[in-house]
Coordinates of C-alpha atoms in Angstrom, one line a residue:
X17 CA 13.0 22.5 -1.6
X18 CA 11.3 25.5 0.2
X19 CA 9.3 26.0 3.7
X20 CA 6.4 26.0 1.5
X21 CA 6.8 22.5 -0.1
X22 CA 8.2 21.4 2.7
X23 CA 4.3 22.6 4.2
X24 CA 2.5 20.6 1.9
X25 CA 3.9 17.5 3.5
X26 CA 3.1 18.2 7.0
X27 CA -0.5 17.3 5.8
X28 CA 0.5 14.2 4.1
X29 CA 0.1 10.8 6.2
X30 CA 3.2 10.3 9.2
X31 CA 6.1 8.9 7.5
X32 CA 6.9 5.7 8.4
X33 CA 10.2 4.8 9.9
X34 CA 12.0 2.8 7.6
X35 CA 11.1 -1.1 7.5
X36 CA 13.3 -3.7 7.7
X37 CA 13.9 -6.5 4.8
X38 CA 10.8 -7.9 4.8
X39 CA 10.2 -11.7 5.6
X40 CA 10.0 -12.9 2.2
X41 CA 13.8 -11.6 1.3
X42 CA 14.7 -12.9 4.2
X43 CA 13.8 -16.6 5.3
X44 CA 9.7 -17.5 5.9
X45 CA 6.8 -16.1 6.2
X46 CA 6.5 -15.5 10.0
X47 CA 3.3 -16.5 11.9
X48 CA 0.9 -13.0 12.1
X49 CA -1.0 -12.5 15.6
X50 CA -5.4 -12.4 15.4
X51 CA -6.8 -10.1 12.9
X52 CA -9.7 -7.8 13.1
X53 CA -11.8 -7.1 10.1
X54 CA -11.6 -3.4 9.1
X55 CA -14.5 -1.4 9.0
X56 CA -16.6 -1.4 6.1
X57 CA -17.6 1.7 3.9
X58 CA -20.8 2.7 4.1
X59 CA -23.3 3.1 1.4
X60 CA -22.9 6.8 -0.4
X61 CA -25.4 8.8 1.2
X62 CA -26.8 12.7 -0.2
X63 CA -24.2 15.1 0.8
X64 CA -25.0 17.0 3.7
X65 CA -23.8 20.4 5.0
X66 CA -21.7 18.8 7.6
X67 CA -20.5 16.7 4.8
X68 CA -20.3 20.1 2.5
X69 CA -17.5 21.7 4.6
X70 CA -15.6 18.5 4.9
X71 CA -15.3 18.1 1.0
X72 CA -13.8 22.0 1.1
X73 CA -11.6 20.8 4.4
X74 CA -9.7 18.4 1.9
X75 CA -11.8 15.3 2.6
X76 CA -12.3 12.3 -0.2
X77 CA -16.1 12.6 -1.4
X78 CA -17.9 9.2 -1.7
X79 CA -17.5 7.4 -4.8
X80 CA -21.2 5.5 -6.0
X81 CA -18.6 4.3 -9.3
X82 CA -14.8 4.3 -9.0
X83 CA -14.3 2.4 -11.3
X84 CA -15.6 4.4 -13.8
X85 CA -13.8 7.1 -12.2
X86 CA -10.8 5.9 -12.2
X87 CA -11.0 5.5 -16.4
X88 CA -12.7 8.8 -16.7
X89 CA -9.4 9.8 -15.0
X90 CA -7.2 8.4 -17.4
X91 CA -9.1 9.3 -20.8
X92 CA -8.6 12.9 -19.4
X93 CA -4.6 11.9 -18.7
X94 CA -4.2 11.0 -21.9
X95 CA -6.2 13.8 -23.7
X96 CA -4.9 16.5 -21.5
X97 CA -1.1 14.9 -22.4
X98 CA -1.3 13.9 -26.0
X99 CA -2.9 17.5 -26.7
X100 CA 0.0 19.4 -25.4
X101 CA 2.6 17.0 -27.3
X102 CA 3.5 15.5 -24.5
X103 CA 5.5 12.5 -26.7
X104 CA 5.8 8.4 -26.8
X105 CA 7.5 8.9 -23.4
X106 CA 4.0 7.9 -21.0
X107 CA 5.5 6.8 -18.0
X108 CA 6.1 10.6 -17.3
X109 CA 2.5 11.1 -16.8
X110 CA 1.9 7.6 -15.0
X111 CA 4.6 8.0 -12.8
X112 CA 2.7 11.7 -12.0
X113 CA -0.6 9.9 -11.0
X114 CA 1.1 7.3 -9.2
X115 CA 2.9 9.7 -7.3
X116 CA 0.0 12.0 -6.8
X117 CA -2.3 8.6 -5.9
X118 CA 0.9 7.6 -3.2
X119 CA 0.2 10.5 -0.8
X120 CA -2.9 11.5 0.9
X121 CA -4.4 14.3 3.1
X122 CA -3.3 13.9 7.2
X123 CA -5.8 16.5 8.6
X124 CA -9.2 16.5 6.6
X125 CA -9.6 20.2 8.5
X126 CA -6.1 21.6 7.7
X127 CA -5.0 23.2 4.3
X128 CA -6.2 22.0 1.3
X129 CA -3.6 19.3 -0.4
X130 CA -5.2 18.8 -3.8
X131 CA -5.4 23.3 -3.7
X132 CA -1.4 23.2 -2.4
X133 CA -0.3 21.4 -5.3
X134 CA -2.2 22.8 -7.7
X135 CA -0.9 26.5 -6.4
X136 CA 2.3 25.5 -7.3
X137 CA 4.6 26.5 -10.6
X138 CA 6.8 23.9 -12.8
X139 CA 9.6 23.7 -10.6
X140 CA 8.2 23.7 -7.6
X141 CA 5.7 20.7 -9.0
X142 CA 8.8 18.9 -9.9
X143 CA 10.8 19.3 -6.4
X144 CA 7.2 17.5 -5.0
X145 CA 7.4 14.7 -7.1
X146 CA 10.6 14.2 -6.2
X147 CA 10.2 14.7 -2.8
X148 CA 7.4 12.1 -2.8
X149 CA 9.4 9.6 -4.5
X150 CA 12.7 9.7 -1.9
X151 CA 9.7 9.1 0.8
X152 CA 8.2 6.5 0.0
X153 CA 11.9 4.5 -0.6
X154 CA 12.6 5.7 2.5
X155 CA 10.3 2.9 3.6
X156 CA 9.9 0.8 0.4
X157 CA 13.0 0.8 -1.4
X158 CA 12.4 -3.1 -3.2
X159 CA 9.1 -1.6 -4.2
X160 CA 10.4 2.3 -5.5
X161 CA 13.2 1.1 -7.2
X162 CA 11.1 -2.1 -9.4
X163 CA 8.9 0.9 -10.1
X164 CA 11.6 3.5 -11.2
X165 CA 10.5 3.5 -14.9
X166 CA 8.1 5.8 -13.7
X167 CA 10.2 8.1 -11.6
X168 CA 14.3 8.2 -13.2
X169 CA 12.7 10.8 -15.0
X170 CA 12.7 13.0 -12.8
X171 CA 16.8 12.3 -12.1
X172 CA 17.5 14.7 -15.6
X173 CA 16.6 18.1 -15.6
X174 CA 13.1 18.7 -17.1
X175 CA 12.7 20.9 -19.5
X176 CA 9.9 24.0 -19.8
X177 CA 7.8 22.0 -22.1
X178 CA 7.5 19.1 -20.4
X179 CA 7.5 20.1 -17.0
X180 CA 4.4 22.6 -18.4
X181 CA 2.5 18.7 -19.4
X182 CA 3.7 17.6 -16.1
X183 CA 1.7 20.3 -14.4
X184 CA -1.2 20.4 -16.8
X185 CA -1.5 16.3 -15.6
X186 CA -1.3 16.7 -12.2
X187 CA -4.1 19.3 -12.4
X188 CA -6.3 17.2 -14.5
X189 CA -5.5 14.1 -12.6
X190 CA -6.6 15.9 -9.4
X191 CA -9.6 18.1 -10.6
X192 CA -10.8 15.0 -12.0
X193 CA -11.4 13.1 -8.2
X194 CA -8.1 11.3 -7.8
X195 CA -8.0 11.7 -4.0
X196 CA -11.2 11.1 -3.6
X197 CA -10.3 7.4 -4.8
X198 CA -6.9 6.9 -3.2
X199 CA -6.8 9.8 -0.5
X200 CA -8.5 7.9 1.8
X201 CA -7.6 6.2 5.4
X202 CA -9.2 3.4 5.5
X203 CA -7.6 1.1 2.7
X204 CA -10.7 -0.8 1.9
X205 CA -11.5 2.2 0.3
X206 CA -8.3 3.1 -0.9
X207 CA -8.6 -0.3 -3.1
X208 CA -11.6 0.1 -4.4
X209 CA -10.3 0.6 -7.8
X210 CA -7.1 0.7 -9.8
X211 CA -6.5 4.1 -11.2
X212 CA -3.3 3.5 -13.3
X213 CA -4.3 0.3 -15.4
X214 CA -6.9 3.1 -17.2
X215 CA -4.2 5.9 -17.6
X216 CA -2.0 2.9 -18.9
X217 CA -4.3 1.8 -21.5
X218 CA -5.6 4.9 -22.4
X219 CA -1.9 6.3 -22.9
X220 CA -0.7 3.6 -25.1
X221 CA -2.4 3.0 -28.6
X222 CA -4.0 0.1 -29.8
X223 CA -1.4 -1.4 -31.6
X224 CA 1.2 -1.1 -28.7
X225 CA -1.5 -2.8 -26.7
X226 CA -1.7 -5.9 -28.7
X227 CA 2.6 -5.7 -29.4
X228 CA 3.0 -6.7 -25.3
X229 CA -0.1 -9.0 -25.4
X230 CA -1.7 -6.4 -22.7
X231 CA -5.2 -6.5 -22.0
X232 CA -5.8 -5.4 -18.6
X233 CA -9.2 -7.6 -17.0
X234 CA -12.0 -5.6 -16.0
X235 CA -12.2 -4.4 -12.4
X236 CA -15.9 -7.1 -12.0
X237 CA -14.4 -10.1 -13.5
X238 CA -11.2 -9.3 -11.8
X239 CA -14.1 -8.9 -8.3
X240 CA -15.4 -12.0 -9.9
X241 CA -12.4 -14.4 -10.1
X242 CA -11.2 -12.6 -7.1
X243 CA -14.2 -15.5 -5.5
X244 CA -13.3 -18.1 -7.4
X245 CA -9.8 -17.9 -6.4
X246 CA -10.6 -18.1 -3.2
X247 CA -12.1 -21.4 -3.4
X248 CA -8.4 -21.7 -5.1
X249 CA -9.6 -22.7 -8.8
X250 CA -7.6 -20.1 -10.7
X251 CA -4.2 -18.4 -9.0
X252 CA -1.6 -20.8 -6.7
X253 CA -3.5 -19.0 -3.4
X254 CA -4.0 -21.3 -0.9
X255 CA -7.3 -20.1 0.3
X256 CA -10.7 -21.4 2.1
X257 CA -14.2 -19.0 1.8
X258 CA -14.7 -19.7 5.1
X259 CA -10.8 -19.6 7.2
X260 CA -8.3 -18.0 4.6
X261 CA -4.4 -19.2 6.0
X262 CA -2.7 -16.4 7.2
X263 CA 1.3 -16.7 5.9
X264 CA -0.3 -17.9 2.4
X265 CA 1.3 -17.0 -0.9
X266 CA -1.0 -15.1 -3.3
X267 CA 0.5 -15.4 -7.2
X268 CA -0.3 -13.9 -10.0
X269 CA 2.0 -14.9 -13.2
X270 CA 0.4 -12.4 -15.3
X271 CA 0.1 -9.3 -13.5
X272 CA -0.6 -6.2 -15.6
X273 CA -0.8 -3.3 -12.4
X274 CA -2.2 -5.8 -9.8
X275 CA -6.3 -5.8 -10.8
X276 CA -6.5 -9.5 -10.1
X277 CA -4.6 -9.3 -6.7
X278 CA -6.3 -6.0 -6.0
X279 CA -9.7 -8.5 -6.0
X280 CA -8.2 -10.9 -3.8
X281 CA -7.1 -8.4 -1.2
X282 CA -10.8 -6.8 -1.1
X283 CA -12.1 -10.0 -0.4
X284 CA -10.1 -10.6 2.1
X285 CA -10.5 -7.3 3.9
X286 CA -14.3 -8.1 3.6
X287 CA -14.1 -11.9 5.6
X288 CA -12.4 -10.1 8.3
X289 CA -8.3 -10.5 7.3
X290 CA -5.6 -8.4 6.5
X291 CA -3.8 -8.6 3.4
X292 CA -1.0 -7.9 5.3
X293 CA -0.8 -11.4 7.0
X294 CA -0.7 -13.3 3.4
X295 CA 2.4 -13.1 0.7
X296 CA 2.1 -11.6 -2.2
X297 CA 3.3 -11.7 -5.8
X298 CA 3.5 -10.6 -9.2
X299 CA 5.0 -10.8 -12.7
X300 CA 4.3 -8.9 -15.5
X301 CA 7.0 -9.0 -18.8
X302 CA 6.7 -4.8 -19.2
X303 CA 8.2 -3.0 -17.5
X304 CA 5.6 0.0 -16.9
X305 CA 3.1 -2.6 -16.1
X306 CA 5.5 -4.0 -13.3
X307 CA 6.2 -0.9 -12.2
X308 CA 1.9 0.0 -12.0
X309 CA 2.1 -3.4 -9.0
X310 CA 4.4 -2.1 -6.9
X311 CA 2.9 1.1 -6.4
X312 CA -0.3 -0.5 -6.4
X313 CA 1.1 -2.7 -3.5
X314 CA 1.9 0.5 -1.7
X315 CA -1.5 2.2 -2.5
X316 CA -3.6 -0.9 -1.4
X317 CA -1.6 -1.7 1.7
X318 CA -1.1 -5.0 0.6
X319 CA 1.9 -5.1 3.3
X320 CA 5.6 -6.0 3.8
X321 CA 6.0 -9.3 1.8
X322 CA 4.8 -8.4 -1.5
X323 CA 7.4 -9.1 -4.3
X324 CA 7.3 -7.6 -8.3
X325 CA 9.1 -9.0 -10.7
X326 CA 9.4 -7.4 -14.8
X327 CA 9.9 -11.0 -16.3
X328 CA 8.2 -13.6 -18.5
X329 CA 6.8 -15.7 -16.3
X330 CA 6.6 -18.9 -18.7
X331 CA 10.8 -18.2 -19.9
X332 CA 12.0 -17.8 -16.3
X333 CA 9.7 -19.6 -13.5
X334 CA 12.4 -18.3 -11.1
X335 CA 11.8 -15.3 -11.3
X336 CA 9.9 -14.1 -8.3
X337 CA 12.9 -15.7 -6.2
X338 CA 15.3 -13.5 -8.7
X339 CA 13.0 -10.3 -7.5
X340 CA 13.7 -11.6 -3.9
X341 CA 17.1 -11.4 -4.3
X342 CA 17.1 -8.2 -5.8
X343 CA 14.9 -6.6 -3.6
X344 CA 17.3 -8.0 -0.7
X345 CA 20.2 -6.8 -2.7
X346 CA 18.2 -2.9 -2.2
X347 CA 17.3 -3.3 1.0
X348 CA 21.1 -3.3 2.0
X349 CA 21.8 -0.4 -0.5
X350 CA 19.1 1.9 1.2
X351 CA 20.4 1.0 4.4
X352 CA 24.1 1.6 3.8
X353 CA 22.7 5.0 2.4
X354 CA 21.0 5.7 5.6
X355 CA 24.1 4.5 7.8
X356 CA 25.8 7.1 6.1
X357 CA 23.4 9.7 6.1
X358 CA 23.3 9.4 9.8
X359 CA 27.3 9.7 10.0
X360 CA 27.6 12.6 7.6
X361 CA 25.1 14.2 10.1
X362 CA 27.2 13.5 13.2
X363 CA 30.1 14.5 11.3
X364 CA 28.7 18.3 10.7
X365 CA 26.9 18.4 14.1
X366 CA 30.5 18.0 15.5
X367 CA 31.8 20.0 13.9
X368 CA 29.4 23.0 14.2
X369 CA 30.1 22.1 18.1
X370 CA 34.0 22.5 17.3
X371 CA 33.8 25.6 15.5
X372 CA 31.2 26.8 18.4
X373 CA 33.6 25.9 21.1
X374 CA 36.8 27.2 19.7
X375 CA 35.4 30.3 18.1
X376 CA 36.6 33.5 19.4
X377 CA 34.2 35.2 22.5
X378 CA 32.6 38.7 20.6

């Protein structure tokens, strides 16, 4: 990757160190320390000159109706993809939206991240997408592996036609305002809506949705249900409205892209709790939907104890346990890869030192 592209990522949030195997994959949930309430978003106000300057420098703009904007982005992405005859592989445009949703600008006063991305040509765009997925794999290999249908096409050579369509989708996504939804530092604001569900619905034909039995819950309904969930009446969640129990297991056996759990996480945040103190699991029979769940778990910052299974929860009641076993194996593989990389780097440094020592004096 070129230096220019590496500079692009210097403006993102600091890359976290690879985490160890999360608690649900290693054993029972651990006790959490006391949590403080996250900051609540202010109501959008008319933009001041200072805010206008902030917008030009890369800060996310306030959005009065995030669900509507997410739908508009999904519709625009679907229209652009189909107009360019992108094909039936809808995991490609969804993967582009997902990758862009995983990044945000670190320094609001620094170079505009959106502008840098839009200035890239096709090969640079493909290289950037590969780096986004690779970087997040180091941190959450289990979730990125579950989302592999959204990025495995990047492992192959990308022809000019697809490259052009990918760049067009990225351009449409960013110009329509994706970073105004997912570019916030505060996870409460970043979780205001599900940007992947509308893209998935709009890209799929009505017949395909019916064949999969895929009918996503409207965000407003999900939020209303979250209040019921808090009383333990819908999902398997041991929560009380006044005193949620840290470490409780929140589960959705037909998750779609995770909309109900997004609403549940927001419900917790509004009551001063951190979703990372809870255990989350999602199951969906559709591979793309399960992949979107995995990406959303990162965007919404649900924490280290998240399990996503791609299975029929009716036919396999042990789907979550099976997914936990798969996750353990993926973490072990990640650790092996990192160990080999460290050994290789150490050998190269040793060789360089030996060459310097043994080289004849000039």
